[in-house]
PDB file of C-alpha atoms in Angstrom:
ATOM      1  CA  TYR A   2      -8.172  21.395  23.751  1.00  0.00           C
ATOM      2  CA  GLN A   3      -4.726  19.498  24.207  1.00  0.00           C
ATOM      3  CA  LYS A   4      -5.333  17.748  22.049  1.00  0.00           C
ATOM      4  CA  PHE A   5      -6.251  20.341  19.439  1.00  0.00           C
ATOM      5  CA  VAL A   6      -2.982  22.650  20.657  1.00  0.00           C
ATOM      6  CA  GLU A   7      -0.650  19.083  19.569  1.00  0.00           C
ATOM      7  CA  GLU A   8      -2.404  18.652  16.045  1.00  0.00           C
ATOM      8  CA  ARG A   9      -2.010  22.287  14.825  1.00  0.00           C
ATOM      9  CA  LYS A  10       1.982  21.397  16.602  1.00  0.00           C
ATOM     10  CA  LEU A  11       2.228  18.621  14.105  1.00  0.00           C
ATOM     11  CA  ILE A  12       1.369  20.488  11.857  1.00  0.00           C
ATOM     12  CA  GLN A  13       3.343  23.374  11.717  1.00  0.00           C
ATOM     13  CA  ILE A  14       6.490  20.589  12.194  1.00  0.00           C
ATOM     14  CA  LEU A  15       4.849  18.960   8.496  1.00  0.00           C
ATOM     15  CA  ARG A  16       4.676  22.072   6.585  1.00  0.00           C
ATOM     16  CA  GLN A  17       8.399  23.425   8.163  1.00  0.00           C
ATOM     17  CA  SER A  18       9.360  19.683   6.584  1.00  0.00           C
ATOM     18  CA  VAL A  19       7.746  20.087   3.571  1.00  0.00           C
ATOM     19  CA  ASN A  20       8.343  23.851   2.335  1.00  0.00           C
ATOM     20  CA  ASN A  21      12.408  22.177   3.264  1.00  0.00           C
ATOM     21  CA  GLY A  22      12.948  19.821   0.835  1.00  0.00           C
ATOM     22  CA  PHE A  23      10.991  16.772   3.204  1.00  0.00           C
ATOM     23  CA  VAL A  24      13.424  16.217   5.556  1.00  0.00           C
ATOM     24  CA  GLY A  25      12.048  14.020   7.985  1.00  0.00           C
ATOM     25  CA  PHE A  26      10.323  11.744   6.374  1.00  0.00           C
ATOM     26  CA  GLU A  27      10.868   8.945   4.310  1.00  0.00           C
ATOM     27  CA  ALA A  28       9.444   5.499   2.048  1.00  0.00           C
ATOM     28  CA  TYR A  29       9.448   2.149   3.928  1.00  0.00           C
ATOM     29  CA  PHE A  30       9.680  -1.266   2.612  1.00  0.00           C
ATOM     30  CA  GLN A  31       7.902  -4.445   2.605  1.00  0.00           C
ATOM     31  CA  PRO A  32       8.433  -7.685   1.002  1.00  0.00           C
ATOM     32  CA  VAL A  33       5.748  -9.240  -0.907  1.00  0.00           C
ATOM     33  CA  VAL A  34       6.359 -12.741  -2.198  1.00  0.00           C
ATOM     34  CA  ASP A  35       5.510 -14.946  -4.992  1.00  0.00           C
ATOM     35  CA  MET A  36       3.536 -18.016  -3.449  1.00  0.00           C
ATOM     36  CA  LYS A  37       4.624 -19.666  -6.629  1.00  0.00           C
ATOM     37  CA  ASP A  38       8.807 -20.254  -5.791  1.00  0.00           C
ATOM     38  CA  GLU A  39       8.957 -18.355  -2.311  1.00  0.00           C
ATOM     39  CA  SER A  40      10.649 -15.200  -3.892  1.00  0.00           C
ATOM     40  CA  ILE A  41      10.185 -12.065  -3.623  1.00  0.00           C
ATOM     41  CA  TYR A  42       8.154 -10.623  -5.738  1.00  0.00           C
ATOM     42  CA  GLY A  43       7.767  -7.276  -5.075  1.00  0.00           C
ATOM     43  CA  ALA A  44       7.831  -4.029  -2.038  1.00  0.00           C
ATOM     44  CA  GLU A  45       5.159  -2.260  -0.399  1.00  0.00           C
ATOM     45  CA  ALA A  46       5.805   1.708   0.222  1.00  0.00           C
ATOM     46  CA  LEU A  47       5.114   3.294   3.040  1.00  0.00           C
ATOM     47  CA  LEU A  48       5.560   6.691   4.475  1.00  0.00           C
ATOM     48  CA  ARG A  49       7.071   7.074   7.604  1.00  0.00           C
ATOM     49  CA  PHE A  50       8.087  10.146   9.689  1.00  0.00           C
ATOM     50  CA  GLN A  51      10.456  11.879  12.604  1.00  0.00           C
ATOM     51  CA  SER A  52      11.779  15.028  13.874  1.00  0.00           C
ATOM     52  CA  PRO A  53      13.774  16.310  16.283  1.00  0.00           C
ATOM     53  CA  GLU A  54      10.291  17.809  17.708  1.00  0.00           C
ATOM     54  CA  THR A  55       8.988  13.966  18.126  1.00  0.00           C
ATOM     55  CA  GLY A  56      10.688  11.176  17.359  1.00  0.00           C
ATOM     56  CA  PRO A  57       9.592   8.361  15.059  1.00  0.00           C
ATOM     57  CA  LEU A  58       5.452   8.978  14.734  1.00  0.00           C
ATOM     58  CA  LEU A  59       3.449   6.008  13.653  1.00  0.00           C
ATOM     59  CA  PRO A  60       1.112   6.927  10.236  1.00  0.00           C
ATOM     60  CA  TYR A  61      -1.917   6.788  11.967  1.00  0.00           C
ATOM     61  CA  LYS A  62      -0.952  10.190  14.377  1.00  0.00           C
ATOM     62  CA  PHE A  63       0.590  11.947  11.156  1.00  0.00           C
ATOM     63  CA  ILE A  64      -1.434  10.672   8.168  1.00  0.00           C
ATOM     64  CA  PRO A  65      -4.512  11.770   8.883  1.00  0.00           C
ATOM     65  CA  LEU A  66      -3.531  15.335   9.361  1.00  0.00           C
ATOM     66  CA  LEU A  67      -1.554  15.834   6.277  1.00  0.00           C
ATOM     67  CA  GLU A  68      -4.967  15.065   4.512  1.00  0.00           C
ATOM     68  CA  GLU A  69      -6.632  16.847   6.834  1.00  0.00           C
ATOM     69  CA  SER A  70      -3.883  20.458   6.017  1.00  0.00           C
ATOM     70  CA  GLY A  71      -3.888  19.488   2.191  1.00  0.00           C
ATOM     71  CA  LEU A  72      -0.414  18.723   2.740  1.00  0.00           C
ATOM     72  CA  ILE A  73      -0.815  15.366   1.802  1.00  0.00           C
ATOM     73  CA  ILE A  74      -0.478  16.459  -1.987  1.00  0.00           C
ATOM     74  CA  PRO A  75       2.839  17.343  -2.236  1.00  0.00           C
ATOM     75  CA  VAL A  76       4.235  14.005  -0.036  1.00  0.00           C
ATOM     76  CA  GLY A  77       2.375  12.124  -2.028  1.00  0.00           C
ATOM     77  CA  LYS A  78       3.580  13.454  -5.188  1.00  0.00           C
ATOM     78  CA  TRP A  79       7.144  13.048  -3.105  1.00  0.00           C
ATOM     79  CA  MET A  80       6.640   8.951  -1.860  1.00  0.00           C
ATOM     80  CA  LEU A  81       5.024   8.171  -5.570  1.00  0.00           C
ATOM     81  CA  ASP A  82       8.527   9.991  -7.063  1.00  0.00           C
ATOM     82  CA  ARG A  83      10.460   8.033  -4.626  1.00  0.00           C
ATOM     83  CA  ALA A  84       8.781   4.636  -5.884  1.00  0.00           C
ATOM     84  CA  MET A  85       9.329   4.342  -9.216  1.00  0.00           C
ATOM     85  CA  GLU A  86      12.775   6.022  -8.399  1.00  0.00           C
ATOM     86  CA  VAL A  87      12.880   2.828  -6.538  1.00  0.00           C
ATOM     87  CA  CYS A  88      12.042   0.577  -8.344  1.00  0.00           C
ATOM     88  CA  GLY A  89      13.810   1.956 -11.419  1.00  0.00           C
ATOM     89  CA  ILE A  90      17.014   0.920  -9.224  1.00  0.00           C
ATOM     90  CA  ILE A  91      15.503  -2.796  -8.146  1.00  0.00           C
ATOM     91  CA  GLN A  92      14.594  -3.035 -11.458  1.00  0.00           C
ATOM     92  CA  GLN A  93      18.095  -3.379 -13.228  1.00  0.00           C
ATOM     93  CA  THR A  94      18.396  -6.234 -10.337  1.00  0.00           C
ATOM     94  CA  LYS A  95      14.911  -7.562 -10.657  1.00  0.00           C
ATOM     95  CA  PRO A  96      13.860  -7.134 -13.896  1.00  0.00           C
ATOM     96  CA  ASP A  97      10.060  -7.186 -13.092  1.00  0.00           C
ATOM     97  CA  PHE A  98       9.695  -6.031  -9.554  1.00  0.00           C
ATOM     98  CA  LYS A  99       6.824  -3.817  -9.236  1.00  0.00           C
ATOM     99  CA  ILE A 100       6.704  -1.673  -6.306  1.00  0.00           C
ATOM    100  CA  SER A 101       2.537  -0.504  -4.984  1.00  0.00           C
ATOM    101  CA  VAL A 102       2.081   3.158  -3.038  1.00  0.00           C
ATOM    102  CA  ASN A 103      -0.970   3.456  -1.432  1.00  0.00           C
ATOM    103  CA  LEU A 104      -2.539   6.822  -2.538  1.00  0.00           C
ATOM    104  CA  SER A 105      -5.494   9.191  -0.273  1.00  0.00           C
ATOM    105  CA  TYR A 106      -8.895   9.398  -1.592  1.00  0.00           C
ATOM    106  CA  ILE A 107      -7.548  13.492  -1.656  1.00  0.00           C
ATOM    107  CA  GLN A 108      -5.059  12.786  -3.301  1.00  0.00           C
ATOM    108  CA  VAL A 109      -6.367  10.996  -6.475  1.00  0.00           C
ATOM    109  CA  LEU A 110      -9.298  13.827  -6.279  1.00  0.00           C
ATOM    110  CA  LYS A 111      -7.539  16.698  -6.297  1.00  0.00           C
ATOM    111  CA  SER A 112      -3.745  16.661  -7.769  1.00  0.00           C
ATOM    112  CA  ASN A 113      -3.375  14.049 -11.135  1.00  0.00           C
ATOM    113  CA  VAL A 114      -1.866  11.119  -9.611  1.00  0.00           C
ATOM    114  CA  VAL A 115      -2.036   9.272 -12.959  1.00  0.00           C
ATOM    115  CA  ASN A 116       0.565  12.694 -14.808  1.00  0.00           C
ATOM    116  CA  ILE A 117       2.394  12.012 -12.313  1.00  0.00           C
ATOM    117  CA  ILE A 118       2.749   7.705 -12.460  1.00  0.00           C
ATOM    118  CA  LYS A 119       3.132   8.318 -16.426  1.00  0.00           C
ATOM    119  CA  GLY A 120       5.724  10.975 -15.868  1.00  0.00           C
ATOM    120  CA  GLY A 121       7.712   9.275 -13.407  1.00  0.00           C
ATOM    121  CA  MET A 122       7.783   5.831 -15.424  1.00  0.00           C
ATOM    122  CA  GLU A 123       8.863   7.485 -18.273  1.00  0.00           C
ATOM    123  CA  LYS A 124      11.462   9.148 -16.086  1.00  0.00           C
ATOM    124  CA  ASN A 125      12.869   5.912 -14.978  1.00  0.00           C
ATOM    125  CA  ASN A 126      12.309   3.518 -18.006  1.00  0.00           C
ATOM    126  CA  LEU A 127       9.883   1.506 -15.969  1.00  0.00           C
ATOM    127  CA  LYS A 128       7.858  -1.623 -17.306  1.00  0.00           C
ATOM    128  CA  ARG A 129       4.824  -1.139 -17.881  1.00  0.00           C
ATOM    129  CA  GLY A 130       3.173  -1.596 -14.686  1.00  0.00           C
ATOM    130  CA  SER A 131       5.875  -1.933 -12.017  1.00  0.00           C
ATOM    131  CA  ILE A 132       3.686   0.800  -9.841  1.00  0.00           C
ATOM    132  CA  LEU A 133       0.310  -0.166  -8.294  1.00  0.00           C
ATOM    133  CA  VAL A 134      -1.756   1.335  -6.893  1.00  0.00           C
ATOM    134  CA  GLU A 135      -3.491   0.945  -3.510  1.00  0.00           C
ATOM    135  CA  LEU A 136      -7.015   2.040  -1.926  1.00  0.00           C
ATOM    136  CA  THR A 137      -8.711   1.386   1.085  1.00  0.00           C
ATOM    137  CA  GLU A 138     -12.011   0.485   0.541  1.00  0.00           C
ATOM    138  CA  SER A 139     -12.841   2.578   3.245  1.00  0.00           C
ATOM    139  CA  GLY A 140     -12.961   5.908   0.907  1.00  0.00           C
ATOM    140  CA  PHE A 141     -15.689   3.930  -1.682  1.00  0.00           C
ATOM    141  CA  LEU A 142     -18.462   5.545   0.159  1.00  0.00           C
ATOM    142  CA  GLU A 143     -17.467   8.869  -0.917  1.00  0.00           C
ATOM    143  CA  THR A 144     -17.242   7.814  -4.746  1.00  0.00           C
ATOM    144  CA  ASN A 145     -18.612  10.420  -7.270  1.00  0.00           C
ATOM    145  CA  ALA A 146     -17.789  10.630 -11.174  1.00  0.00           C
ATOM    146  CA  ASN A 147     -14.023  11.752  -9.977  1.00  0.00           C
ATOM    147  CA  PHE A 148     -12.824   8.799  -8.781  1.00  0.00           C
ATOM    148  CA  ILE A 149     -14.214   6.822 -11.584  1.00  0.00           C
ATOM    149  CA  ASP A 150     -12.166   8.792 -14.668  1.00  0.00           C
ATOM    150  CA  PHE A 151      -9.011   8.141 -12.475  1.00  0.00           C
ATOM    151  CA  CYS A 152      -9.670   4.533 -12.610  1.00  0.00           C
ATOM    152  CA  ASN A 153     -10.144   4.755 -15.279  1.00  0.00           C
ATOM    153  CA  GLY A 154      -7.406   6.483 -16.443  1.00  0.00           C
ATOM    154  CA  LEU A 155      -5.311   3.680 -14.477  1.00  0.00           C
ATOM    155  CA  GLN A 156      -6.929   1.106 -16.611  1.00  0.00           C
ATOM    156  CA  ALA A 157      -6.240   2.777 -20.334  1.00  0.00           C
ATOM    157  CA  ASN A 158      -2.604   3.430 -18.584  1.00  0.00           C
ATOM    158  CA  GLY A 159      -1.759   0.026 -17.650  1.00  0.00           C
ATOM    159  CA  ILE A 160      -1.334   1.425 -14.257  1.00  0.00           C
ATOM    160  CA  PRO A 161      -2.422  -1.689 -11.932  1.00  0.00           C
ATOM    161  CA  LEU A 162      -5.045  -1.112  -8.925  1.00  0.00           C
ATOM    162  CA  ALA A 163      -4.857  -3.343  -5.668  1.00  0.00           C
ATOM    163  CA  LEU A 164      -8.064  -2.566  -2.857  1.00  0.00           C
ATOM    164  CA  ASP A 165      -6.286  -2.755   0.247  1.00  0.00           C
ATOM    165  CA  ASP A 166      -7.871  -4.349   3.822  1.00  0.00           C
ATOM    166  CA  PHE A 167     -10.402  -5.682   2.000  1.00  0.00           C
ATOM    167  CA  GLY A 168     -13.613  -7.264   3.781  1.00  0.00           C
ATOM    168  CA  THR A 169     -12.322  -5.226   6.659  1.00  0.00           C
ATOM    169  CA  GLY A 170     -14.210  -1.945   6.211  1.00  0.00           C
ATOM    170  CA  TYR A 171     -17.997  -1.876   3.295  1.00  0.00           C
ATOM    171  CA  SER A 172     -17.294  -4.278   1.898  1.00  0.00           C
ATOM    172  CA  ASN A 173     -19.424  -4.413  -0.802  1.00  0.00           C
ATOM    173  CA  PHE A 174     -18.425  -6.534  -3.869  1.00  0.00           C
ATOM    174  CA  HIS A 175     -20.102  -4.329  -6.555  1.00  0.00           C
ATOM    175  CA  TYR A 176     -17.342  -2.590  -6.006  1.00  0.00           C
ATOM    176  CA  LEU A 177     -14.893  -5.382  -7.979  1.00  0.00           C
ATOM    177  CA  TYR A 178     -17.035  -5.119 -10.568  1.00  0.00           C
ATOM    178  CA  GLN A 179     -17.146  -0.992 -11.042  1.00  0.00           C
ATOM    179  CA  LEU A 180     -12.859  -0.421  -9.981  1.00  0.00           C
ATOM    180  CA  SER A 181     -12.489  -3.847 -11.814  1.00  0.00           C
ATOM    181  CA  PRO A 182      -9.031  -4.116  -9.635  1.00  0.00           C
ATOM    182  CA  ASP A 183      -6.340  -6.195 -10.594  1.00  0.00           C
ATOM    183  CA  THR A 184      -5.464  -7.271  -6.573  1.00  0.00           C
ATOM    184  CA  ILE A 185      -7.162  -7.555  -3.409  1.00  0.00           C
ATOM    185  CA  LYS A 186      -5.375  -7.274  -0.171  1.00  0.00           C
ATOM    186  CA  ILE A 187      -6.492  -8.625   2.987  1.00  0.00           C
ATOM    187  CA  ASP A 188      -5.952  -7.101   5.698  1.00  0.00           C
ATOM    188  CA  ARG A 189      -3.864  -9.143   9.532  1.00  0.00           C
ATOM    189  CA  SER A 190      -7.129  -8.762  10.976  1.00  0.00           C
ATOM    190  CA  PHE A 191      -8.787 -11.105   8.796  1.00  0.00           C
ATOM    191  CA  THR A 192      -5.845 -13.446   8.350  1.00  0.00           C
ATOM    192  CA  VAL A 193      -5.903 -13.823  12.132  1.00  0.00           C
ATOM    193  CA  LYS A 194      -9.562 -14.560  12.280  1.00  0.00           C
ATOM    194  CA  ALA A 195      -9.034 -16.960   9.340  1.00  0.00           C
ATOM    195  CA  LEU A 196      -5.833 -18.973  11.453  1.00  0.00           C
ATOM    196  CA  ASN A 197      -8.710 -18.643  14.396  1.00  0.00           C
ATOM    197  CA  ASN A 198     -11.943 -19.317  13.239  1.00  0.00           C
ATOM    198  CA  THR A 199     -12.712 -22.416  10.842  1.00  0.00           C
ATOM    199  CA  TYR A 200     -16.058 -20.379   9.492  1.00  0.00           C
ATOM    200  CA  GLU A 201     -14.013 -17.641   9.183  1.00  0.00           C
ATOM    201  CA  TYR A 202     -11.169 -19.913   7.572  1.00  0.00           C
ATOM    202  CA  SER A 203     -13.486 -21.007   5.255  1.00  0.00           C
ATOM    203  CA  LEU A 204     -14.398 -17.855   4.049  1.00  0.00           C
ATOM    204  CA  LEU A 205     -11.545 -16.411   3.589  1.00  0.00           C
ATOM    205  CA  ARG A 206     -10.621 -19.812   0.998  1.00  0.00           C
ATOM    206  CA  HIS A 207     -13.813 -18.595  -0.488  1.00  0.00           C
ATOM    207  CA  MET A 208     -12.616 -15.191  -1.626  1.00  0.00           C
ATOM    208  CA  VAL A 209      -9.492 -16.600  -2.588  1.00  0.00           C
ATOM    209  CA  GLU A 210     -11.658 -19.040  -5.037  1.00  0.00           C
ATOM    210  CA  MET A 211     -13.895 -15.882  -5.881  1.00  0.00           C
ATOM    211  CA  SER A 212     -10.962 -13.771  -6.952  1.00  0.00           C
ATOM    212  CA  HIS A 213      -9.196 -15.860  -9.346  1.00  0.00           C
ATOM    213  CA  SER A 214     -12.471 -16.867 -10.556  1.00  0.00           C
ATOM    214  CA  ILE A 215     -13.020 -13.061 -11.980  1.00  0.00           C
ATOM    215  CA  ASP A 216      -9.152 -12.986 -12.922  1.00  0.00           C
ATOM    216  CA  MET A 217      -8.330 -11.154  -9.851  1.00  0.00           C
ATOM    217  CA  LYS A 218      -5.061 -11.807  -8.340  1.00  0.00           C
ATOM    218  CA  LEU A 219      -5.243 -12.027  -4.079  1.00  0.00           C
ATOM    219  CA  CYS A 220      -2.718 -11.201  -1.292  1.00  0.00           C
ATOM    220  CA  ILE A 221      -2.755 -12.166   2.517  1.00  0.00           C
ATOM    221  CA  GLU A 222      -1.102  -9.581   4.481  1.00  0.00           C
ATOM    222  CA  GLY A 223       0.723 -10.262   8.361  1.00  0.00           C
ATOM    223  CA  ILE A 224       1.905 -13.687   8.275  1.00  0.00           C
ATOM    224  CA  GLU A 225       4.615 -13.317  10.983  1.00  0.00           C
ATOM    225  CA  THR A 226       5.325 -17.471  11.242  1.00  0.00           C
ATOM    226  CA  ARG A 227       5.902 -20.580   9.190  1.00  0.00           C
ATOM    227  CA  SER A 228       3.606 -21.976  11.185  1.00  0.00           C
ATOM    228  CA  GLU A 229       0.951 -19.741   9.691  1.00  0.00           C
ATOM    229  CA  LEU A 230       1.768 -19.747   6.220  1.00  0.00           C
ATOM    230  CA  ASP A 231       1.968 -22.946   6.308  1.00  0.00           C
ATOM    231  CA  LYS A 232      -2.082 -23.338   6.424  1.00  0.00           C
ATOM    232  CA  ILE A 233      -2.631 -20.231   4.123  1.00  0.00           C
ATOM    233  CA  SER A 234      -0.838 -21.384   1.991  1.00  0.00           C
ATOM    234  CA  GLU A 235      -2.569 -24.065   1.901  1.00  0.00           C
ATOM    235  CA  MET A 236      -6.067 -21.956   0.115  1.00  0.00           C
ATOM    236  CA  GLY A 237      -3.868 -20.800  -3.216  1.00  0.00           C
ATOM    237  CA  PRO A 238      -3.381 -17.283  -2.917  1.00  0.00           C
ATOM    238  CA  ASP A 239      -1.648 -15.504  -4.615  1.00  0.00           C
ATOM    239  CA  TYR A 240       1.079 -13.513  -2.552  1.00  0.00           C
ATOM    240  CA  ILE A 241       2.278 -12.618   0.536  1.00  0.00           C
ATOM    241  CA  GLN A 242       3.131 -10.175   2.791  1.00  0.00           C
ATOM    242  CA  GLY A 243       3.998  -9.810   6.620  1.00  0.00           C
ATOM    243  CA  TYR A 244       6.974 -10.175   9.269  1.00  0.00           C
ATOM    244  CA  TYR A 245       7.575 -13.595   8.673  1.00  0.00           C
ATOM    245  CA  PHE A 246       9.283 -12.304   5.221  1.00  0.00           C
ATOM    246  CA  GLY A 247      10.708  -9.047   6.462  1.00  0.00           C
ATOM    247  CA  LYS A 248       9.302  -6.035   8.431  1.00  0.00           C
ATOM    248  CA  PRO A 249       9.377  -2.552   6.938  1.00  0.00           C
ATOM    249  CA  CYS A 250      12.234  -1.361   5.917  1.00  0.00           C
ATOM    250  CA  ASN A 251      14.615   1.609   4.751  1.00  0.00           C
ATOM    251  CA  TYR A 252      16.369   1.302   1.774  1.00  0.00           C
ATOM    252  CA  ASP A 253      19.665   0.838   2.538  1.00  0.00           C
ATOM    253  CA  ASP A 254      18.487  -2.279   4.436  1.00  0.00           C
ATOM    254  CA  PHE A 255      15.665  -3.425   1.884  1.00  0.00           C
ATOM    255  CA  MET A 256      18.678  -3.227  -0.512  1.00  0.00           C
ATOM    256  CA  LYS A 257      20.329  -5.076   1.817  1.00  0.00           C
ATOM    257  CA  GLN A 258      18.480  -7.932   2.480  1.00  0.00           C
ATOM    258  CA  PHE A 259      16.145  -8.575  -0.294  1.00  0.00           C
ATOM    259  CA  VAL A 260      17.602  -6.990  -3.423  1.00  0.00           C
ATOM    260  CA  ASN A 261      22.263  -7.146  -3.525  1.00  0.00           C
ATOM    261  CA  LYS A 262      22.234 -10.514  -1.031  1.00  0.00           C
TER     262      LYS A 262
END
């Protein structure tokens, strides 16, 4: 009961924030590195929230409540708009810079995300393919005709799709055929196993080879040290993301560390 009361209170705070111009919400950015030359390829945009009543909240605390309450629709649009705005600013310095944004399945099924991205790309003069949509495979069990239409809409408009946390959930390879993603992302939990277990390492290496054989890129998340990077880079992944290259940070810090240095 206490948990229920706390969650109702938190939803109320989140709703007030949305009604008050999204005060308390912030987009953080984590660099994604191209393994060809260890240069910054792009960034992943990550939603953060804090308020005087709650302090900083971890995403797993507030994102499910945004989804449950339907607030994920306006907040998700705000996040997409912010990511596209930032991408436009960075492309003035780094013309090929890309930003990926995680979408909730509720956003996908209940709002016209493709049109939102198309409008935002025109407004910010973004190159085709500048915004990547990330989806976690955990939602695939609920795929339906609307979802397939959404994926077709992405392809028709040149909006790349990345499957996040691949290998940690349902992992039905049929989805690779059905959704034709441009990139698959390997979660930190899988990476850690591969770094500490010969069988898992071999499995991950084969996943890299499989991705390349069907013309997909592969990003390995969660690299935190140089020794981890050296061991993983032997597999030939396309992109790396992790604390070794940079933690998620706010816009000002990201610009200072990775764009205007």
